Amino acid sequence: MDFCSIVGDSSALRHRPGARRTHNYNITFKTGFSGGPPVQDSEQISLSSSALDSKDSLVFRKAILAKLTYGVGTNPAHATDHDWFVATSLAVRDRVMDRWMASRAMDQAVRKQVCYLSLEFLIGRLLPDTLNNLRLTEVAREALAGLDVDLDRLRAIEPDAALGNGGLGRLAACFMESMASLEVPAYGYGIRYEHGLFRQVITDGRQHEVPEDWLARSNPWEFERPDLIYPVGFGGHIEEVRASGGATISVWKAAETIQAVAYDTHIVGWRGRHVNALRLWSARATEPLRLDVFNSGDHIGALAERARVEAISRVLYPGDASEAGQELRLRQEFFFTSASLQDLLARHMRLHGDIRTLPDLAAIQLNDTHPAIAVAELMRLLVDEHHLAWEDAWAITTGTLNYTNHTLMPEALERWPVALIERLLPRHLQIIYRINWHHLEPLARRSADVEFVKAVSMIDEDHGRHVRMGHLAFVGAHKVNGVSGLHTDLMRQTVFRDLHALYPNRIVNKTNGITFRRWLHQANPGLARLLVGELGDGVLDDAGALIGLERFSDDPAFQEHFRNQRAAAKANLVQTVAEHTGVPIDPGALFDVQIKRIHEYKRQLLNILEAVALYDAIRAEPERDWVPRVKIFAGKAAAGYDRAKLIIKLINDVAQVVNSDPVMADRLKIVFLPNYNVSLAEAIIPSADLSEQISTAGMEASGTGNMKLALNGALTIGTLDGANVEIRECVGAENIFIFGLTAEEIAAHRRHGGHRDQPHMSPRLERALNLIRTGTFSPEEPNRFDSLIHAVSSDDPFMVAADFESYWAAQRQVDELWRSPFAWWRASVLNTARVGWFSADRTIREYASDIWKVRVQ
Ligand code: 26V
């Protein structure tokens, strides 16, 4: 693989010419008092926080005070921290809007636009991100300090925008920031869920879900667009109507129509260069209230229909186990897809006036299959509403849409019952059938093998008829991409093997990336300052410039600075852990971190079993020179995923026993930090020494936490899965701990009948399982974890037993390296130095050049 060779070659990363990477940046901003006309005020904002021009902060202080008075409606004497947070955000938002106007003017010239359709955007907090990208953090800090308000306290007040479940949603958020930074004109489209991902409360070691309420106290970042409303239909029937030219056209008479109301949040790029909009749709009933029912005395019944309709944007997508849940999910998917496409077409027609130029001026990216109904909806809009011929409409559709696949897990691949689509979207089912006919007919003509035709059909006829949304997206897309090299290879070999044979150039790889602005500069400002000190300001603009750190990796003085940054972050985390769990941890210990959704394939179970085995070993020989370790877990389990919830309970039960065992002292501690979210990730990542990326090989499409942790200098212990493969290529095999079976070995093992030839379980694992089985960690209920133990010791579908010894050995290598601080810190510095390639800017450049064909700055 040659991808890492470009790390450090800033020309290969095609960063902006030096002239635009000046240290001072001309920002024209308006003081923007709401109420009066904006006052033009041109300022030179110094980018270096040490050379603050206090005039900047005076201007900004005035703006905050004006917002507090005229925007929030209070005064400094009575303002709460929340009032200050809102006033500050509104003052910052004014600066964003000035740039948005400029960006929009530029975009509306003849530039091709990107529409990123995603059911999830896991944004986190916006105040720190926006301040950082506008280079206003220190200005704001000084402005607020003069008002006796602490910026860090305000930052903590902002609720996370948690409109996503995990990796897929966070990737969409990173991409939005990166597209703005690279001046790619883009709209993100999604749903404005009133309640994002549930809040996780741990009581008695178990997860409980509490509704999240991020909008409860107003959201200063968004603009409601009451004039931007699109109708979205459901149900009904189709009428064939003879048009004036004699042709028959289909008219969908929907049984119900829901309104999609736009809310815009603006995403500002690095150094305020460009601003894009994230447009989220909220569902509104056409009839706010049944007045006749209300007047008859049924006050609740009068609102029932409205509650049903507006449920569409009430909660981030629910479990799809029940039929009602499934229906709501499909309604959500169609709702936001239809509104987004209508909005795009309306804008396109307004700006360009010719629907046929759509593929030249817009590229749509479908983030997984959630918006895959876009294939049928775009065809419907083009054929039924714009009256294009089928073939022309198909050329436009397949020239505009692209699809990203994020998982190969069969249970996560969307398949909708034909009957459900027929009931909710009858016209779309007709269109899907017709697309399928055009897709299969040439195969039938050359008498292709029946099994092959069945495999590539959009309709799965086998277990009740279902529409395969992945197939629909694949056939309707110009390009289909995977999210890491291995994942893309596996797509070609497994779920899309047959479609790949039909369209051999369609699948491309786009390895994921992360925004360094959030995950390094902002989450770890101490480290960022150190890097700027050694490598210059350019390292903030050019991720490839990190490679310059290589030459400091064995410089003891630099190592000490690097260590000090980690130590400071660890000291902060010690406090956080104490506050949230009451467990005192030793900041000198190795912080071993696994933070991600709880899932069997991610194998938190493997990690905690290793902890049990280590506990057993320490108890047997407490006097040995053990490396002090703190195992830190955080993550949410899906509400209906009992086994994942039981893994959380096991971690907490083991933690309780281990942490209160005097023999362990500081040798081993285990903590589970509740309510993992973007903000908690920002707090944990800078303090991690070891990054656990231990999924069953072949199952983690990419991972992005692996990139964030390596960027902050954590060493990875991981399997050859997802982007771990490329991380190894970049950091060097000697600076990462790889263990376990490969995806290929696991596939071969499964082909040969799986468990039948499973080797004997390691005695160490056997002992660990026995400790659990005999109630060491759950004396009041020894059988509590039987189902977990049984899974590992019988079929072991996630290969926990198969990989255990290899994992144990890799962990002991970790201990060995930790005992040689110079070698450890050398490896740690090299991790930071060599992961520039995982910048989302690189990923977005690749999408822009290979998929979207849009120009990037
Ligand atoms: C969802 C589900 C839901 C049903 C039960 C099984 C299951 C398994 C996996 C998923 C994941 C859905 C899609 C997703 O979030 N994929 C993640 O996308 C990230 C961004 O590309 C990537 O880094 C992660 O590896 C991938 O899991």
Short mmCIF file of N, CA and C in Angstrom, two decimals, residues 26-175:
data_model
loop_
_atom_site.label_atom_id
_atom_site.label_comp_id
_atom_site.label_asym_id
_atom_site.label_seq_id
_atom_site.Cartn_x
_atom_site.Cartn_y
_atom_site.Cartn_z
N ASN A 26 -7.29 38.40 8.10
CA ASN A 26 -8.17 39.55 8.06
C ASN A 26 -9.61 39.12 8.24
N ILE A 27 -10.19 39.50 9.31
CA ILE A 27 -11.59 39.15 9.51
C ILE A 27 -12.41 40.42 9.55
N THR A 28 -13.38 40.47 8.68
CA THR A 28 -14.29 41.61 8.75
C THR A 28 -15.52 41.13 9.48
N PHE A 29 -15.79 41.70 10.60
CA PHE A 29 -17.01 41.25 11.26
C PHE A 29 -17.84 42.41 11.74
N LYS A 30 -19.05 42.07 12.00
CA LYS A 30 -20.00 43.09 12.42
C LYS A 30 -20.31 42.89 13.88
N THR A 31 -20.47 43.95 14.59
CA THR A 31 -20.81 43.77 15.99
C THR A 31 -22.23 43.27 16.15
N GLY A 32 -23.05 43.51 15.13
CA GLY A 32 -24.31 42.81 14.99
C GLY A 32 -25.26 42.88 16.16
N PHE A 33 -25.53 44.00 16.71
CA PHE A 33 -26.54 44.11 17.75
C PHE A 33 -27.87 43.72 17.14
N SER A 34 -28.56 42.79 17.74
CA SER A 34 -29.85 42.45 17.17
C SER A 34 -30.77 43.63 17.42
N GLY A 35 -31.56 43.97 16.55
CA GLY A 35 -32.41 45.14 16.71
C GLY A 35 -31.94 46.25 15.79
N GLY A 36 -30.74 46.73 15.94
CA GLY A 36 -30.23 47.82 15.12
C GLY A 36 -29.50 47.31 13.90
N PRO A 37 -29.13 48.18 13.00
CA PRO A 37 -28.37 47.74 11.84
C PRO A 37 -26.97 47.30 12.26
N PRO A 38 -26.41 46.29 11.59
CA PRO A 38 -25.08 45.83 11.98
C PRO A 38 -24.03 46.91 11.74
N VAL A 39 -23.09 46.99 12.65
CA VAL A 39 -22.03 47.98 12.53
C VAL A 39 -20.82 47.32 11.91
N GLN A 40 -20.34 47.88 10.83
CA GLN A 40 -19.19 47.31 10.15
C GLN A 40 -17.93 47.62 10.97
N ASP A 41 -17.15 46.61 11.23
CA ASP A 41 -15.99 46.84 12.08
C ASP A 41 -14.88 45.89 11.64
N SER A 42 -13.91 46.44 10.93
CA SER A 42 -12.87 45.58 10.40
C SER A 42 -11.75 45.42 11.43
N GLU A 43 -11.43 44.17 11.75
CA GLU A 43 -10.43 43.92 12.78
C GLU A 43 -9.37 42.95 12.28
N GLN A 44 -8.19 43.11 12.76
CA GLN A 44 -7.13 42.14 12.52
C GLN A 44 -7.07 41.24 13.74
N ILE A 45 -7.58 40.02 13.60
CA ILE A 45 -7.53 39.10 14.74
C ILE A 45 -6.19 38.40 14.73
N SER A 46 -5.48 38.52 15.78
CA SER A 46 -4.21 37.81 15.86
C SER A 46 -4.49 36.34 16.12
N LEU A 47 -3.84 35.48 15.36
CA LEU A 47 -4.10 34.06 15.54
C LEU A 47 -3.33 33.51 16.73
N SER A 48 -2.32 34.20 17.13
CA SER A 48 -1.55 33.67 18.22
C SER A 48 -2.16 34.15 19.54
N SER A 49 -2.53 33.21 20.38
CA SER A 49 -3.23 33.58 21.60
C SER A 49 -2.34 34.42 22.51
N SER A 50 -1.00 34.25 22.37
CA SER A 50 -0.12 34.99 23.26
C SER A 50 -0.07 36.48 22.89
N ALA A 51 -0.43 36.79 21.63
CA ALA A 51 -0.36 38.19 21.21
C ALA A 51 -1.76 38.76 21.06
N LEU A 52 -2.56 38.56 22.09
CA LEU A 52 -3.95 39.02 22.02
C LEU A 52 -4.05 40.53 21.93
N ASP A 53 -4.83 40.96 21.00
CA ASP A 53 -5.11 42.38 20.94
C ASP A 53 -6.36 42.60 21.79
N SER A 54 -6.22 43.31 22.88
CA SER A 54 -7.37 43.40 23.78
C SER A 54 -8.52 44.17 23.14
N LYS A 55 -8.22 44.88 22.03
CA LYS A 55 -9.31 45.57 21.35
C LYS A 55 -10.32 44.54 20.81
N ASP A 56 -9.78 43.42 20.34
CA ASP A 56 -10.68 42.36 19.86
C ASP A 56 -11.66 41.96 20.95
N SER A 57 -11.11 41.78 22.14
CA SER A 57 -11.99 41.28 23.20
C SER A 57 -12.95 42.37 23.66
N LEU A 58 -12.54 43.60 23.55
CA LEU A 58 -13.49 44.68 23.91
C LEU A 58 -14.67 44.69 22.96
N VAL A 59 -14.36 44.57 21.67
CA VAL A 59 -15.43 44.55 20.67
C VAL A 59 -16.35 43.35 20.92
N PHE A 60 -15.72 42.25 21.21
CA PHE A 60 -16.49 41.03 21.42
C PHE A 60 -17.33 41.11 22.70
N ARG A 61 -16.74 41.72 23.71
CA ARG A 61 -17.47 41.88 24.98
C ARG A 61 -18.74 42.71 24.75
N LYS A 62 -18.58 43.75 23.96
CA LYS A 62 -19.75 44.60 23.65
C LYS A 62 -20.83 43.78 22.95
N ALA A 63 -20.38 42.93 22.03
CA ALA A 63 -21.34 42.11 21.28
C ALA A 63 -22.06 41.14 22.21
N ILE A 64 -21.33 40.55 23.14
CA ILE A 64 -21.95 39.60 24.08
C ILE A 64 -22.98 40.33 24.95
N LEU A 65 -22.58 41.50 25.42
CA LEU A 65 -23.50 42.26 26.28
C LEU A 65 -24.77 42.63 25.51
N ALA A 66 -24.59 43.00 24.24
CA ALA A 66 -25.76 43.35 23.43
C ALA A 66 -26.67 42.14 23.28
N LYS A 67 -26.09 40.98 23.07
CA LYS A 67 -26.91 39.77 22.93
C LYS A 67 -27.61 39.44 24.25
N LEU A 68 -26.89 39.65 25.33
CA LEU A 68 -27.50 39.34 26.63
C LEU A 68 -28.74 40.22 26.84
N THR A 69 -28.63 41.47 26.44
CA THR A 69 -29.75 42.39 26.64
C THR A 69 -30.86 42.14 25.63
N TYR A 70 -30.48 42.17 24.33
CA TYR A 70 -31.53 42.19 23.29
C TYR A 70 -31.89 40.80 22.77
N GLY A 71 -30.99 39.85 22.96
CA GLY A 71 -31.28 38.50 22.47
C GLY A 71 -31.85 37.62 23.57
N VAL A 72 -31.26 37.71 24.78
CA VAL A 72 -31.69 36.84 25.88
C VAL A 72 -32.72 37.56 26.76
N GLY A 73 -32.58 38.89 26.83
CA GLY A 73 -33.56 39.66 27.59
C GLY A 73 -33.25 39.72 29.08
N THR A 74 -31.96 39.80 29.41
CA THR A 74 -31.62 39.96 30.82
C THR A 74 -30.42 40.90 30.92
N ASN A 75 -29.89 41.05 32.13
CA ASN A 75 -28.73 41.92 32.28
C ASN A 75 -27.68 41.22 33.14
N PRO A 76 -26.46 41.75 33.12
CA PRO A 76 -25.37 41.02 33.80
C PRO A 76 -25.67 40.74 35.27
N ALA A 77 -26.41 41.60 35.91
CA ALA A 77 -26.65 41.38 37.34
C ALA A 77 -27.49 40.13 37.58
N HIS A 78 -28.36 39.82 36.62
CA HIS A 78 -29.26 38.68 36.82
C HIS A 78 -28.93 37.47 35.96
N ALA A 79 -27.95 37.61 35.09
CA ALA A 79 -27.71 36.54 34.11
C ALA A 79 -27.19 35.27 34.78
N THR A 80 -27.75 34.14 34.36
CA THR A 80 -27.23 32.84 34.81
C THR A 80 -26.13 32.43 33.84
N ASP A 81 -25.41 31.37 34.18
CA ASP A 81 -24.39 30.86 33.26
C ASP A 81 -25.03 30.49 31.93
N HIS A 82 -26.25 29.97 32.00
CA HIS A 82 -26.89 29.59 30.75
C HIS A 82 -27.19 30.82 29.90
N ASP A 83 -27.61 31.89 30.54
CA ASP A 83 -27.84 33.13 29.80
C ASP A 83 -26.54 33.58 29.11
N TRP A 84 -25.45 33.52 29.85
CA TRP A 84 -24.17 33.92 29.26
C TRP A 84 -23.79 33.01 28.10
N PHE A 85 -24.07 31.73 28.29
CA PHE A 85 -23.76 30.78 27.20
C PHE A 85 -24.53 31.17 25.94
N VAL A 86 -25.83 31.46 26.12
CA VAL A 86 -26.65 31.80 24.94
C VAL A 86 -26.16 33.11 24.33
N ALA A 87 -25.89 34.10 25.17
CA ALA A 87 -25.45 35.40 24.65
C ALA A 87 -24.13 35.25 23.88
N THR A 88 -23.22 34.48 24.45
CA THR A 88 -21.92 34.30 23.79
C THR A 88 -22.11 33.56 22.46
N SER A 89 -22.95 32.52 22.48
CA SER A 89 -23.16 31.75 21.24
C SER A 89 -23.80 32.63 20.18
N LEU A 90 -24.74 33.46 20.59
CA LEU A 90 -25.40 34.34 19.60
C LEU A 90 -24.39 35.34 19.02
N ALA A 91 -23.49 35.82 19.88
CA ALA A 91 -22.48 36.77 19.38
C ALA A 91 -21.55 36.07 18.39
N VAL A 92 -21.21 34.83 18.70
CA VAL A 92 -20.34 34.06 17.79
C VAL A 92 -21.09 33.77 16.49
N ARG A 93 -22.37 33.44 16.65
CA ARG A 93 -23.16 33.09 15.47
C ARG A 93 -23.23 34.25 14.47
N ASP A 94 -23.22 35.48 14.98
CA ASP A 94 -23.22 36.62 14.06
C ASP A 94 -22.00 36.58 13.13
N ARG A 95 -20.87 36.25 13.72
CA ARG A 95 -19.65 36.17 12.89
C ARG A 95 -19.79 35.07 11.85
N VAL A 96 -20.40 33.97 12.28
CA VAL A 96 -20.58 32.86 11.34
C VAL A 96 -21.49 33.30 10.19
N MET A 97 -22.53 34.05 10.55
CA MET A 97 -23.50 34.42 9.51
C MET A 97 -22.90 35.37 8.48
N ASP A 98 -22.01 36.25 8.94
CA ASP A 98 -21.35 37.12 7.97
C ASP A 98 -20.63 36.28 6.91
N ARG A 99 -19.97 35.25 7.39
CA ARG A 99 -19.23 34.41 6.45
C ARG A 99 -20.16 33.53 5.63
N TRP A 100 -21.28 33.14 6.23
CA TRP A 100 -22.25 32.32 5.49
C TRP A 100 -22.76 33.09 4.28
N MET A 101 -23.07 34.36 4.49
CA MET A 101 -23.57 35.16 3.38
C MET A 101 -22.52 35.18 2.25
N ALA A 102 -21.27 35.38 2.65
CA ALA A 102 -20.20 35.43 1.64
C ALA A 102 -20.06 34.08 0.95
N SER A 103 -20.10 33.01 1.74
CA SER A 103 -19.92 31.66 1.15
C SER A 103 -21.05 31.36 0.19
N ARG A 104 -22.26 31.75 0.58
CA ARG A 104 -23.41 31.41 -0.24
C ARG A 104 -23.37 32.14 -1.57
N ALA A 105 -22.92 33.40 -1.48
CA ALA A 105 -22.82 34.18 -2.71
C ALA A 105 -21.86 33.48 -3.66
N MET A 106 -20.76 32.97 -3.09
CA MET A 106 -19.76 32.30 -3.92
C MET A 106 -20.32 30.99 -4.48
N ASP A 107 -21.00 30.24 -3.61
CA ASP A 107 -21.51 28.94 -4.04
C ASP A 107 -22.57 29.06 -5.12
N GLN A 108 -23.30 30.17 -5.07
CA GLN A 108 -24.41 30.25 -6.00
C GLN A 108 -23.97 30.65 -7.39
N ALA A 109 -22.69 31.00 -7.50
CA ALA A 109 -22.14 31.08 -8.84
C ALA A 109 -22.21 29.64 -9.36
N VAL A 110 -21.55 29.29 -10.40
CA VAL A 110 -21.83 27.97 -10.98
C VAL A 110 -21.04 26.83 -10.34
N ARG A 111 -20.98 26.81 -9.02
CA ARG A 111 -20.19 25.74 -8.40
C ARG A 111 -21.06 24.53 -8.10
N LYS A 112 -20.45 23.39 -8.30
CA LYS A 112 -21.16 22.14 -8.01
C LYS A 112 -21.30 21.98 -6.50
N GLN A 113 -22.45 21.54 -6.07
CA GLN A 113 -22.71 21.41 -4.64
C GLN A 113 -22.79 19.95 -4.22
N VAL A 114 -22.45 19.72 -2.98
CA VAL A 114 -22.56 18.37 -2.42
C VAL A 114 -23.73 18.36 -1.45
N CYS A 115 -24.56 17.33 -1.53
CA CYS A 115 -25.61 17.14 -0.53
C CYS A 115 -25.30 15.86 0.22
N TYR A 116 -25.07 15.98 1.51
CA TYR A 116 -24.73 14.82 2.32
C TYR A 116 -25.95 14.41 3.11
N LEU A 117 -26.60 13.32 2.67
CA LEU A 117 -27.85 12.88 3.31
C LEU A 117 -27.53 11.86 4.39
N SER A 118 -27.87 12.20 5.62
CA SER A 118 -27.53 11.30 6.72
C SER A 118 -28.63 11.33 7.78
N LEU A 119 -29.04 10.15 8.19
CA LEU A 119 -30.05 10.07 9.25
C LEU A 119 -29.46 10.48 10.60
N GLU A 120 -28.13 10.60 10.63
CA GLU A 120 -27.46 10.91 11.89
C GLU A 120 -26.36 11.95 11.70
N PHE A 121 -26.31 12.89 12.62
CA PHE A 121 -25.18 13.83 12.72
C PHE A 121 -24.83 13.94 14.20
N LEU A 122 -23.72 13.38 14.57
CA LEU A 122 -23.33 13.37 15.99
C LEU A 122 -22.34 14.51 16.21
N ILE A 123 -22.91 15.70 16.45
CA ILE A 123 -22.11 16.93 16.40
C ILE A 123 -21.36 17.20 17.69
N GLY A 124 -22.01 16.94 18.82
CA GLY A 124 -21.40 17.35 20.10
C GLY A 124 -21.67 18.82 20.33
N ARG A 125 -20.75 19.48 21.03
CA ARG A 125 -20.94 20.90 21.31
C ARG A 125 -20.45 21.75 20.14
N LEU A 126 -21.13 22.88 19.95
CA LEU A 126 -20.72 23.75 18.84
C LEU A 126 -19.92 24.97 19.27
N LEU A 127 -20.08 25.41 20.52
CA LEU A 127 -19.38 26.65 20.92
C LEU A 127 -17.86 26.50 20.81
N PRO A 128 -17.27 25.46 21.40
CA PRO A 128 -15.81 25.36 21.30
C PRO A 128 -15.33 25.22 19.86
N ASP A 129 -16.07 24.42 19.07
CA ASP A 129 -15.69 24.18 17.68
C ASP A 129 -15.71 25.47 16.87
N THR A 130 -16.78 26.23 17.06
CA THR A 130 -16.95 27.44 16.28
C THR A 130 -15.93 28.49 16.69
N LEU A 131 -15.74 28.64 18.00
CA LEU A 131 -14.73 29.60 18.47
C LEU A 131 -13.36 29.22 17.93
N ASN A 132 -13.06 27.94 18.01
CA ASN A 132 -11.74 27.48 17.57
C ASN A 132 -11.55 27.76 16.08
N ASN A 133 -12.55 27.44 15.26
CA ASN A 133 -12.37 27.63 13.83
C ASN A 133 -12.33 29.10 13.44
N LEU A 134 -12.99 29.93 14.25
CA LEU A 134 -12.90 31.37 13.98
C LEU A 134 -11.68 31.99 14.64
N ARG A 135 -10.88 31.18 15.32
CA ARG A 135 -9.72 31.64 16.08
C ARG A 135 -10.12 32.69 17.09
N LEU A 136 -11.23 32.47 17.74
CA LEU A 136 -11.75 33.46 18.69
C LEU A 136 -11.74 32.95 20.14
N THR A 137 -11.16 31.77 20.36
CA THR A 137 -11.26 31.21 21.71
C THR A 137 -10.67 32.15 22.76
N GLU A 138 -9.47 32.63 22.50
CA GLU A 138 -8.82 33.47 23.52
C GLU A 138 -9.47 34.84 23.61
N VAL A 139 -9.95 35.32 22.47
CA VAL A 139 -10.67 36.60 22.47
C VAL A 139 -11.91 36.47 23.35
N ALA A 140 -12.63 35.38 23.15
CA ALA A 140 -13.86 35.17 23.93
C ALA A 140 -13.53 35.00 25.41
N ARG A 141 -12.45 34.29 25.67
CA ARG A 141 -12.07 34.06 27.08
C ARG A 141 -11.81 35.40 27.77
N GLU A 142 -11.05 36.26 27.06
CA GLU A 142 -10.72 37.55 27.66
C GLU A 142 -11.97 38.43 27.76
N ALA A 143 -12.79 38.38 26.72
CA ALA A 143 -14.01 39.20 26.75
C ALA A 143 -14.88 38.81 27.94
N LEU A 144 -15.02 37.52 28.16
CA LEU A 144 -15.87 37.04 29.25
C LEU A 144 -15.23 37.28 30.60
N ALA A 145 -13.91 37.12 30.65
CA ALA A 145 -13.23 37.32 31.94
C ALA A 145 -13.51 38.73 32.44
N GLY A 146 -13.54 39.70 31.51
CA GLY A 146 -13.84 41.08 31.89
C GLY A 146 -15.25 41.23 32.44
N LEU A 147 -16.08 40.25 32.20
CA LEU A 147 -17.46 40.29 32.73
C LEU A 147 -17.59 39.34 33.92
N ASP A 148 -16.42 38.83 34.34
CA ASP A 148 -16.39 37.90 35.47
C ASP A 148 -17.05 36.57 35.14
N VAL A 149 -16.95 36.18 33.90
CA VAL A 149 -17.54 34.91 33.48
C VAL A 149 -16.41 34.04 32.93
N ASP A 150 -16.46 32.76 33.29
CA ASP A 150 -15.40 31.85 32.88
C ASP A 150 -15.84 31.05 31.64
N LEU A 151 -15.08 31.18 30.55
CA LEU A 151 -15.45 30.52 29.29
C LEU A 151 -15.59 29.00 29.48
N ASP A 152 -14.68 28.41 30.23
CA ASP A 152 -14.74 26.94 30.37
C ASP A 152 -16.02 26.49 31.07
N ARG A 153 -16.47 27.31 32.01
CA ARG A 153 -17.73 26.97 32.67
C ARG A 153 -18.89 27.03 31.67
N LEU A 154 -18.86 28.04 30.80
CA LEU A 154 -19.92 28.16 29.79
C LEU A 154 -19.89 27.00 28.82
N ARG A 155 -18.67 26.61 28.45
CA ARG A 155 -18.56 25.50 27.49
C ARG A 155 -19.22 24.25 28.04
N ALA A 156 -19.08 24.06 29.34
CA ALA A 156 -19.61 22.84 29.96
C ALA A 156 -21.14 22.84 29.98
N ILE A 157 -21.73 24.02 29.81
CA ILE A 157 -23.20 24.11 29.89
C ILE A 157 -23.88 23.61 28.63
N GLU A 158 -23.21 23.77 27.51
CA GLU A 158 -23.86 23.42 26.24
C GLU A 158 -24.17 21.93 26.19
N PRO A 159 -25.42 21.56 25.91
CA PRO A 159 -25.69 20.13 25.77
C PRO A 159 -25.11 19.62 24.45
N ASP A 160 -24.66 18.38 24.45
CA ASP A 160 -24.19 17.79 23.18
C ASP A 160 -25.37 17.66 22.22
N ALA A 161 -25.17 18.02 20.97
CA ALA A 161 -26.14 17.65 19.94
C ALA A 161 -25.84 16.20 19.60
N ALA A 162 -26.62 15.29 20.16
CA ALA A 162 -26.32 13.85 20.03
C ALA A 162 -27.28 13.20 19.05
N LEU A 163 -27.29 13.72 17.83
CA LEU A 163 -28.25 13.23 16.85
C LEU A 163 -27.67 12.05 16.07
N GLY A 164 -27.07 11.14 16.81
CA GLY A 164 -26.47 9.98 16.16
C GLY A 164 -26.18 8.91 17.19
N ASN A 165 -25.95 7.70 16.67
CA ASN A 165 -25.69 6.56 17.54
C ASN A 165 -24.21 6.34 17.81
N GLY A 166 -23.38 6.59 16.81
CA GLY A 166 -21.97 6.26 16.97
C GLY A 166 -21.18 6.69 15.75
N GLY A 167 -20.36 5.76 15.26
CA GLY A 167 -19.37 6.09 14.22
C GLY A 167 -19.94 6.74 12.98
N LEU A 168 -21.06 6.23 12.51
CA LEU A 168 -21.63 6.74 11.26
C LEU A 168 -22.04 8.22 11.41
N GLY A 169 -22.66 8.54 12.53
CA GLY A 169 -23.12 9.90 12.77
C GLY A 169 -21.96 10.84 13.05
N ARG A 170 -20.95 10.35 13.77
CA ARG A 170 -19.80 11.20 14.07
C ARG A 170 -19.00 11.46 12.77
N LEU A 171 -18.94 10.47 11.89
CA LEU A 171 -18.25 10.67 10.62
C LEU A 171 -18.93 11.79 9.84
N ALA A 172 -20.27 11.80 9.85
CA ALA A 172 -21.00 12.84 9.12
C ALA A 172 -20.65 14.22 9.69
N ALA A 173 -20.50 14.30 11.03
CA ALA A 173 -20.15 15.58 11.66
C ALA A 173 -18.73 16.00 11.27
N CYS A 174 -17.79 15.05 11.29
CA CYS A 174 -16.42 15.37 10.88
C CYS A 174 -16.39 15.83 9.43
N PHE A 175 -17.16 15.16 8.58
CA PHE A 175 -17.18 15.52 7.16
C PHE A 175 -17.76 16.93 6.96
#
